[in-house]
Coordinates of C-alpha atoms in Angstrom, one line a residue:
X1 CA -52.5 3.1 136.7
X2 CA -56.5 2.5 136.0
X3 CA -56.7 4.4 132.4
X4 CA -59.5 2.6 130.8
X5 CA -62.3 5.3 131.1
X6 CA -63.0 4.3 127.1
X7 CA -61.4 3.3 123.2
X8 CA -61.1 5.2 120.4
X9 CA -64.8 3.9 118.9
X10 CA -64.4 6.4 116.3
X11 CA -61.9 5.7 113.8
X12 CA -61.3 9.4 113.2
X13 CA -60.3 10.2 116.6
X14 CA -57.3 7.4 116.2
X15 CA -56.2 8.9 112.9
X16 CA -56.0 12.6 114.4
X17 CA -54.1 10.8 117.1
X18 CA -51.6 9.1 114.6
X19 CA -51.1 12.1 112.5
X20 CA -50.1 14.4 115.8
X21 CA -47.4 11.1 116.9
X22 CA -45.9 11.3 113.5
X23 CA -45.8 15.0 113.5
X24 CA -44.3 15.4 117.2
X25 CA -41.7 12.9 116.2
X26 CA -40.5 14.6 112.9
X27 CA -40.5 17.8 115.6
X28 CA -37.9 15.7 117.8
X29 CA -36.0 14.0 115.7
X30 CA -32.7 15.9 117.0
X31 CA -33.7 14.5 120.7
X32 CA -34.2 11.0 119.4
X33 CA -30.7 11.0 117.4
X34 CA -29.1 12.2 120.4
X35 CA -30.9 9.7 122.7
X36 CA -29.8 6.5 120.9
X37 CA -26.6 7.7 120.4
X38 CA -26.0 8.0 124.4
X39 CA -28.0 4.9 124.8
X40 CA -26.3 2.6 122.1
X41 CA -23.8 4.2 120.2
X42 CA -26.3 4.4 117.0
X43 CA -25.3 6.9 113.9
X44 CA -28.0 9.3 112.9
X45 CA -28.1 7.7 109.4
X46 CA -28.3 4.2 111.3
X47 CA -31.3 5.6 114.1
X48 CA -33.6 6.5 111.0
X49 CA -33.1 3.6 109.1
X50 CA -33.5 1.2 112.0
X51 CA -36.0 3.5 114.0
X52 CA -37.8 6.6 113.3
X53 CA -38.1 6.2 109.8
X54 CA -39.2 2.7 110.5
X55 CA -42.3 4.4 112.9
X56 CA -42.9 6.8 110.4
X57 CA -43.7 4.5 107.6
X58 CA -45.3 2.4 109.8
X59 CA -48.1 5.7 111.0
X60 CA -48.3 6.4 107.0
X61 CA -49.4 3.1 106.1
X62 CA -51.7 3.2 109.1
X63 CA -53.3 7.0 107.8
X64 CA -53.7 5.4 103.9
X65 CA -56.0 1.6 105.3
X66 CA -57.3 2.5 108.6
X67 CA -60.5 3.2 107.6
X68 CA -60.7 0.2 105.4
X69 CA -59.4 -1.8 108.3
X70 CA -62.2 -0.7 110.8
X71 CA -64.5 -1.5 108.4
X72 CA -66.8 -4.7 109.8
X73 CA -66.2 -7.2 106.9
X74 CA -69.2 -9.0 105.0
X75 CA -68.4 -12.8 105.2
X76 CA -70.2 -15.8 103.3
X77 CA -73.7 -17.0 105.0
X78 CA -74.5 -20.6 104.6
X79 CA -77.9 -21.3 102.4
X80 CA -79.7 -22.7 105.7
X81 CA -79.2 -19.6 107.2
X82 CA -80.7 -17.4 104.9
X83 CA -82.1 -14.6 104.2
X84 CA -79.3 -13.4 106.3
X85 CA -75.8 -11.9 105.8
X86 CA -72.5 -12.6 108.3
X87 CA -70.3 -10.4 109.5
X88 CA -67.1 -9.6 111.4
X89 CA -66.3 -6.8 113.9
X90 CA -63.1 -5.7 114.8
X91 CA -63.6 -4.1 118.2
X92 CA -60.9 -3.5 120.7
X93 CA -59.7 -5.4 123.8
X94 CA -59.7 -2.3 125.7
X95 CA -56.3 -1.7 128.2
X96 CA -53.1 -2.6 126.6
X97 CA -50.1 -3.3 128.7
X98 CA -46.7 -2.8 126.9
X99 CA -43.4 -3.7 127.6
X100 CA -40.5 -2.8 125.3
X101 CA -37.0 -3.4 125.4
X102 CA -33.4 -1.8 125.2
X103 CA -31.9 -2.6 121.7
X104 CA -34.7 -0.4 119.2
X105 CA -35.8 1.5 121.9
X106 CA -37.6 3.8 120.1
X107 CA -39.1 1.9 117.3
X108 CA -39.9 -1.2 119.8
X109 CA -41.8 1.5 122.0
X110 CA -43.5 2.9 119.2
X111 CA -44.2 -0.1 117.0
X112 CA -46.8 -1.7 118.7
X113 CA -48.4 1.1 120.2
X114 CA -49.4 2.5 116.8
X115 CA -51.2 -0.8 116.3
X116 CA -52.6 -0.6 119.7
X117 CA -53.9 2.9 119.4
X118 CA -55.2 2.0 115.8
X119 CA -57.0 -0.4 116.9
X120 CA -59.0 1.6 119.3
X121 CA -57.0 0.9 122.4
X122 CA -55.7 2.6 125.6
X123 CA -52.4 1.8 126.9
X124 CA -49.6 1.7 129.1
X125 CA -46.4 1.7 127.5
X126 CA -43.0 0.4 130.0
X127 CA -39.9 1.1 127.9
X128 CA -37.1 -0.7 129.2
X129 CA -34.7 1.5 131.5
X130 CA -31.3 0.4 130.3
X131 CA -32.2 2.7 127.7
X132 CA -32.3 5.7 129.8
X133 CA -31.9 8.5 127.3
X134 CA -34.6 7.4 124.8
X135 CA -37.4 6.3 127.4
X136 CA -37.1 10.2 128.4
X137 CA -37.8 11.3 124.6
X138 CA -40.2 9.0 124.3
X139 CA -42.0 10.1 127.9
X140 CA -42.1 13.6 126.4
X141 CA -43.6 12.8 123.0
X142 CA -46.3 10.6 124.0
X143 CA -47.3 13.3 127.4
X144 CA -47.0 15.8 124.1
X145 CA -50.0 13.9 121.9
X146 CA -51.9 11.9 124.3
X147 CA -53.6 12.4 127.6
X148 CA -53.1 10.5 130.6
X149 CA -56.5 8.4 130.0
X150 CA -55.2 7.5 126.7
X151 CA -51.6 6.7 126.6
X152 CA -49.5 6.8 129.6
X153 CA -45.4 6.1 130.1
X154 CA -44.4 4.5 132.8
X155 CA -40.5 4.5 133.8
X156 CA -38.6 2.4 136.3
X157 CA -37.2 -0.7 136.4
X158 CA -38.4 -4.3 137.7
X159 CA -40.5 -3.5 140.6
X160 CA -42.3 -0.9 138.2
X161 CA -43.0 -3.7 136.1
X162 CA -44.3 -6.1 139.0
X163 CA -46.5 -3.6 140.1
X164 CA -48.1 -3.4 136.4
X165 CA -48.0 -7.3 136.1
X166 CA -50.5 -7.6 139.4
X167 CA -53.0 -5.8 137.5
X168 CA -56.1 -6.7 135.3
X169 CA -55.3 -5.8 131.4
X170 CA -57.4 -6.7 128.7
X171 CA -54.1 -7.4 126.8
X172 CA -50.1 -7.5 127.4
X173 CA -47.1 -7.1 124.9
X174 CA -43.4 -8.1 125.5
X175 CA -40.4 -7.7 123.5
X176 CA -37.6 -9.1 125.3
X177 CA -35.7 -12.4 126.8
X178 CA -37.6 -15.7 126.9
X179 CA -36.9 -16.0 130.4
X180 CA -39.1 -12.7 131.0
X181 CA -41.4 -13.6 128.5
X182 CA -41.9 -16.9 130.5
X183 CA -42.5 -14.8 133.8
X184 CA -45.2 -12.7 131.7
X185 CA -47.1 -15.4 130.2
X186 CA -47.8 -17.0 134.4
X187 CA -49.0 -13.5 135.5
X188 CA -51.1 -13.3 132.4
X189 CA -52.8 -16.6 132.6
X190 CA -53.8 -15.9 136.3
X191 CA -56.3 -13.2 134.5
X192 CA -56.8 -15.1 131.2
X193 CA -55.3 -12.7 129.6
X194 CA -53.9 -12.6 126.0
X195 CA -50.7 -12.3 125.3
X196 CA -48.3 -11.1 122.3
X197 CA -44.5 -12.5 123.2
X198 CA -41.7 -11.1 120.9
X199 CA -38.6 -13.3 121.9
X200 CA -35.6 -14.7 119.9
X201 CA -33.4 -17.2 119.6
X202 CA -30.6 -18.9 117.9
X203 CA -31.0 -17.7 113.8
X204 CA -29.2 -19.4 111.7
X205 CA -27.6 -18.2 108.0
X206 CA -26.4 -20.9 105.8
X207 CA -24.2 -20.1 102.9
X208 CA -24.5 -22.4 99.7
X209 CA -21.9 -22.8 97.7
X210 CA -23.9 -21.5 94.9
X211 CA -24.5 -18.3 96.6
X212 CA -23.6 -14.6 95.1
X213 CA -20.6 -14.6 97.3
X214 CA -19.8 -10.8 96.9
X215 CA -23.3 -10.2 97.9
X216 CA -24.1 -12.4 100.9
X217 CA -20.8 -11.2 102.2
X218 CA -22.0 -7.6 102.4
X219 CA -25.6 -8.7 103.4
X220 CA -24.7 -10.9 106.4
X221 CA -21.8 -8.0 107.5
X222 CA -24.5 -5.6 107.1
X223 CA -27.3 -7.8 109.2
X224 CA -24.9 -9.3 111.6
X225 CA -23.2 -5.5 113.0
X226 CA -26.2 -3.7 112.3
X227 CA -26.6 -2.0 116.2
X228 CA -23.4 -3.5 117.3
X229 CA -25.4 -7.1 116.8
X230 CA -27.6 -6.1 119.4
X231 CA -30.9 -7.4 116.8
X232 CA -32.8 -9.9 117.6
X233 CA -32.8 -11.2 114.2
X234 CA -29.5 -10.9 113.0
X235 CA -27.8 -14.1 112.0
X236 CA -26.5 -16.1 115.4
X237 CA -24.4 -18.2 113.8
X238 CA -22.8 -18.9 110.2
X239 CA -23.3 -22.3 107.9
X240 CA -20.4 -21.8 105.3
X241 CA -20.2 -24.8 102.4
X242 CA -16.7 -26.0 102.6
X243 CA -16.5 -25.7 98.8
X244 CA -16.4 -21.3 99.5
X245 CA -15.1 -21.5 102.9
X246 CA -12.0 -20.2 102.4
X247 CA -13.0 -17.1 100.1
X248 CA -15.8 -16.4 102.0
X249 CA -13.9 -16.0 105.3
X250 CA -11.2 -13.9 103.3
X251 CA -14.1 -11.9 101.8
X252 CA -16.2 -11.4 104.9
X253 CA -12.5 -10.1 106.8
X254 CA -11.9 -7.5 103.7
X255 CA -15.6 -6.3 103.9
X256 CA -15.6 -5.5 107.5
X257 CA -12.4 -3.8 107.8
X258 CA -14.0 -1.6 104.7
X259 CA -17.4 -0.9 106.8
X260 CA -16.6 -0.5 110.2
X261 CA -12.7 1.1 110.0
X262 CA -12.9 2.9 113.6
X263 CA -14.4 1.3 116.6
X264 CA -15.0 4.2 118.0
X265 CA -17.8 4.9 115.3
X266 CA -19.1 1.6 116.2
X267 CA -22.3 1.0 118.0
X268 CA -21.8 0.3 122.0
X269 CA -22.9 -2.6 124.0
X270 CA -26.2 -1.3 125.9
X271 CA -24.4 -2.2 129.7
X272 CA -21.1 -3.5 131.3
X273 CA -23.4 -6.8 131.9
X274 CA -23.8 -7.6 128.3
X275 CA -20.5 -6.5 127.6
X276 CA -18.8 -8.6 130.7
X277 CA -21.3 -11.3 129.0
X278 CA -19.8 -11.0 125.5
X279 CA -15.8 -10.8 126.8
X280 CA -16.6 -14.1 128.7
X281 CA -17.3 -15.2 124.9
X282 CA -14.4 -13.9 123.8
X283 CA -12.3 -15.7 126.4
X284 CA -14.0 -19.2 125.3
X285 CA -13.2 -18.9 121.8
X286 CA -10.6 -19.7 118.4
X287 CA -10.8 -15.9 116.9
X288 CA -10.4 -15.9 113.1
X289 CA -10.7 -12.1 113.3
X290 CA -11.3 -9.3 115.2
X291 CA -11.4 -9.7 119.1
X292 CA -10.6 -5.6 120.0
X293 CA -12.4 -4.7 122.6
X294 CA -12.9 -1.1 124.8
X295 CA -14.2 -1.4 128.0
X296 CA -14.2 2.0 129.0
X297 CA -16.7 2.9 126.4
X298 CA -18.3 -0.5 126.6
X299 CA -17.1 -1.4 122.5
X300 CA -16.1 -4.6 121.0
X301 CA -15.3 -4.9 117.7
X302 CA -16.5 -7.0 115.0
X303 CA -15.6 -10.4 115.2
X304 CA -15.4 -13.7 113.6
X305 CA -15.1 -16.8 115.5
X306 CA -14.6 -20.6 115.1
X307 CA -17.9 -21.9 115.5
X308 CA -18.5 -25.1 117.9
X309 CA -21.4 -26.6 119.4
X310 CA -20.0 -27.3 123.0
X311 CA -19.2 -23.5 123.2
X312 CA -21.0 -21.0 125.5
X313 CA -21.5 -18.6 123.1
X314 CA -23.8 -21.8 121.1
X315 CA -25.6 -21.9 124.4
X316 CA -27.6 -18.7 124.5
X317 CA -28.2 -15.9 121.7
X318 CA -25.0 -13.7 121.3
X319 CA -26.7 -10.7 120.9
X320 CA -23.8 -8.8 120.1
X321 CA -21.0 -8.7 117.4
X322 CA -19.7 -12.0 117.8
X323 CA -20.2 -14.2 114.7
X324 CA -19.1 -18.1 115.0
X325 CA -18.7 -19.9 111.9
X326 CA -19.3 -23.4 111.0
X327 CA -18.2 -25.3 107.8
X328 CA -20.2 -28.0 105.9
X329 CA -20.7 -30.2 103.3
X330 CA -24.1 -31.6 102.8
X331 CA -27.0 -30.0 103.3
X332 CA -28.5 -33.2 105.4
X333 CA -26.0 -31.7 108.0
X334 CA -26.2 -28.0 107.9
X335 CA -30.0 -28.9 108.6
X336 CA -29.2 -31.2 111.4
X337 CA -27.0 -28.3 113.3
X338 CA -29.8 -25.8 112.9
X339 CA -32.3 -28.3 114.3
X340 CA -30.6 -29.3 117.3
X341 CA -31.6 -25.1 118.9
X342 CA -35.1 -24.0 119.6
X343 CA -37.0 -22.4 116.5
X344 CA -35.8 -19.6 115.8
X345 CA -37.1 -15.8 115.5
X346 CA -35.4 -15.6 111.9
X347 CA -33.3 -17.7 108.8
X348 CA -31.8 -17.0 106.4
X349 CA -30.6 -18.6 103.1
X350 CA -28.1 -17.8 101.0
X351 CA -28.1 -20.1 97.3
X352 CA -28.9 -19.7 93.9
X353 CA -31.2 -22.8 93.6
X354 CA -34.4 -22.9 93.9
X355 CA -34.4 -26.3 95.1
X356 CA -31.9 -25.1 98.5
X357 CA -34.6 -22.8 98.9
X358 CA -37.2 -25.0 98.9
X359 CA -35.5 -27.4 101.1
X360 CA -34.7 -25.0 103.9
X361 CA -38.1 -23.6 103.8
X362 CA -40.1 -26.5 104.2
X363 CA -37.7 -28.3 106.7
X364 CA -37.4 -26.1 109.3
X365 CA -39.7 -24.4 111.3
X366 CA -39.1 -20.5 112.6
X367 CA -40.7 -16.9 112.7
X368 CA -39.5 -15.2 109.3
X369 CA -36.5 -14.8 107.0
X370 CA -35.0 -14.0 103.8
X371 CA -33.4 -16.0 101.2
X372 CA -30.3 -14.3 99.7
X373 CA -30.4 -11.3 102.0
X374 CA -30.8 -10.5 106.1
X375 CA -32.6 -8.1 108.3
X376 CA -35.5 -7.2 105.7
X377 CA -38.0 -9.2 105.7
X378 CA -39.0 -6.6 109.2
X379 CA -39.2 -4.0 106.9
X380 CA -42.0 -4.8 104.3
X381 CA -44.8 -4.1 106.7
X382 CA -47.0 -6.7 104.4
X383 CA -45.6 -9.0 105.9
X384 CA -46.3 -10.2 109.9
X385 CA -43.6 -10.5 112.0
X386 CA -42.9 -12.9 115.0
X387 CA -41.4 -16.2 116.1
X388 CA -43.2 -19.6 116.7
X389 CA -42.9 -22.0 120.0
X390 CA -39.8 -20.6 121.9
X391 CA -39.3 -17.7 119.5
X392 CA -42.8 -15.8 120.3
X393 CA -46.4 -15.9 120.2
X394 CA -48.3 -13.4 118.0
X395 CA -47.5 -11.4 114.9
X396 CA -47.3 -7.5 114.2
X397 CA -46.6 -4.7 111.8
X398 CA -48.5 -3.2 109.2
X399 CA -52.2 -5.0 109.0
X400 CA -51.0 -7.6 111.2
X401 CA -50.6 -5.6 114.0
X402 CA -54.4 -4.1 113.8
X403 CA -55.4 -7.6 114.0
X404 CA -53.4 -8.7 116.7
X405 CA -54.8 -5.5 118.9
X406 CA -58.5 -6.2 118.2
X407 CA -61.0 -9.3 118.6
X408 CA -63.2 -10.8 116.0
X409 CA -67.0 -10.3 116.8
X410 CA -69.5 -12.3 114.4
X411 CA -72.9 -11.0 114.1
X412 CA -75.2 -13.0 111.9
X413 CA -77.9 -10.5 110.6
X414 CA -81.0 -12.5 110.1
X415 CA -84.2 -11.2 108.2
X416 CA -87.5 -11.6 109.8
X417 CA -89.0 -13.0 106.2
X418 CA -89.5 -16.7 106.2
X419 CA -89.5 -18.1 109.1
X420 CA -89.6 -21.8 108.3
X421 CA -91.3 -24.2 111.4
X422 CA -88.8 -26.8 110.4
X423 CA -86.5 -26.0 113.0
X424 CA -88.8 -25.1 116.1
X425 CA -90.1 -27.9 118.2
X426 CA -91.9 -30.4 118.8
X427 CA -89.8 -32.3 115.9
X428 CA -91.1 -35.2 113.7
X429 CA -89.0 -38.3 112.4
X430 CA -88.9 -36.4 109.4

């Protein structure tokens, strides 16, 4: 498991590696399809959109900035430094430990280790093994572009990942539950080392009664069944304005039954635990629509629920298609509902007013969101993605994900002209 025999120093040799990833993948795409459709259930159309094409943009935008991005960067010198100039390194931290998880398997695998490898690192990459059929792709591509001192896949399931959490890395990243999250976090700190936690949470959508209601129907359909709600940031739970209640619910009913007509063409729950998990839901709750389920084939169809706080379904993320919905009036108290979870990964905003907007924003405190839409904000890679306090700690994509993979080194460059005796002892009282 010892890879670290060197990083990529030279930018050049990271690039040839990023442009023979995105070229093996384009190779495989019939594999991949085929993989999350065993594993999850996932349409083709559905797998790029959420996954491969998601990688693929992500390796382009690394190919166009990389070499701006290794650059070191010239910073401002302070006048009683001078003559001298400042700068920053990015170098990297050297083994990378990753740990991805079941519900983008692909993308969730691939995501960070562009970053990683970017960034001038070696890695081990554990893909989770609920998501049997895609960890063998991605075993194939990676064995395909990298060697073994470079890359390396490990499969199994939790004593596998013991075994890699008693070793020495020089950095670890986790997409998955808090409560593994947790367990990372103690094994890392006995090493002091750093740590990027992807979790989730309970993400709220509230509904104005402002809001384009045509639109946010469709959105927050679209966001909540995307991968048979198995997203970490699709909207938990529903704030509806009592004012649009009504035609919302009526709305939201019409514009599922147009999307998702046959549950067999829906996405499947990843295992008969999470579905068991989701039925026991089911069983706790007033449906308002919905509620088929197929447990041969491990399907439940979208549904809408009554939403209450003393519920189990309010007491852990769903993660699934399960949608509880709760009617208000004030914002005071749509706030006060959304405050009394953890922060969450993602929130979402749906209103006309800039004001709303504002108020949300600044009043509550979580990882990213969108106002009038859902999902999204993941894919501008501009923007850094994570959660804060229970939801995560770290950010990636795009730029941010070359800076989470690399530490800062400052070098002050100073000239050997002047050389004042001002600062050298013996010192006066002047």
């Amino acid at each position: 498991m010892d890879i670290r025999e060197k990083t990529f120093v030279d930018y050049k040799r990271r690039l040839d590696l990023l442009k023979s990833l995105k070229n093996k993948i384009k190779e495989h795409q019939g594999l991949i399809y085929e993989a999350l459709y065993q594993d999850l259930g996932k349409s083709k159309k559905e797998s790029y959109l959420t996954e491969v094409g998601f990688v693929l943009e992500e390796i382009n935008l690394f190919l166009k900035k990389l070499k701006n991005w290794t650059r070191p960067q010239r910073v401002p010198t302070p006048w009683l430094l001078k003559p001298a100039t400042s700068h920053i390194y990015s170098e990297p931290y050297g083994r990378v430990l990753i740990f991805s998880t079941w519900n983008y398997p692909f993308q969730l695998s691939l995501s960070p280790l562009i970053g990683a490898i970017a960034a001038g690192n070696t890695v081990v990459l554990k893909p989770s093994e609920k998501a049997t059929y895609t960890e063998k792709v991605l075993q194939k591509i990676i064995s395909d572009v990298f060697l073994l001192n470079e890359v390396e896949v490990v499969l199994g399931g939790e004593e596998a990942s013991k075994k890699l959490l008693k070793q020495k890395w020089d950095f670890i990243f986790f997409t998955g539950s808090s409560r593994i999250g947790k367990i990372i976090l103690k094994e890392a700190v006995e090493h002091l080392t750093p740590v990027c936690l992807e979790l989730g949470g309970k993400s709220p959508c509230v509904v104005e009664s402002d809001a384009h209601l045509e639109v946010a129907v469709r959105r927050i359909a679209w966001g909540k069944f995307l991968n048979a709600g198995q997203t970490c940031v699709a909207p938990d739970y529903l704030l509806v304005h009592e004012d649009i209640y009504d035609d919302f619910i009526k709305s939201l009913q019409q514009t599922i039954s147009m999307f998702y007509k046959n549950l067999k063409q829906f996405g499947k729950i990843i295992d008969q635990n999470h579905f068991l998990r989701l039925e026991s839901f089911l069983k706790d709750s007033e449906i308002i629509f919905g509620g088929a389920i197929d447990r041969e084939n491990l399907r439940i169809s979208p549904t809408l629920i009554k939403g209450d706080l003393l519920s189990s379904i309010m007491q852990e993320e769903i993660f699934g298609p399960i949608l509880p919905i709760f009617k208000f009036k004030k914002k005071e108290v749509a706030l006060d509902i959304i405050k009394k979870f953890e922060h969450p990964l993602a929130s979402y905003f749906f209103t006309s007013s800039k004001v709303l907007q504002k108020f949300y924003i600044k009043n509550l405190s979580f990882g990213g969101g969108c106002v009038n839409d859902t999902v999204l904000h993941l894919a501008n890679l501009n923007l850094p993605f994570g959660g804060v306090s229970q939801s995560g700690v770290g950010r990636y994509h795009g730029k941010a994900s070359f800076d989470l993979f690399t530490y800062k080194k400052s070098i002050l460059i100073k000239s050997n002209f002047l050389d004042p005796k001002l600062r050298y002892p013996p010192y006066s009282e002047s």
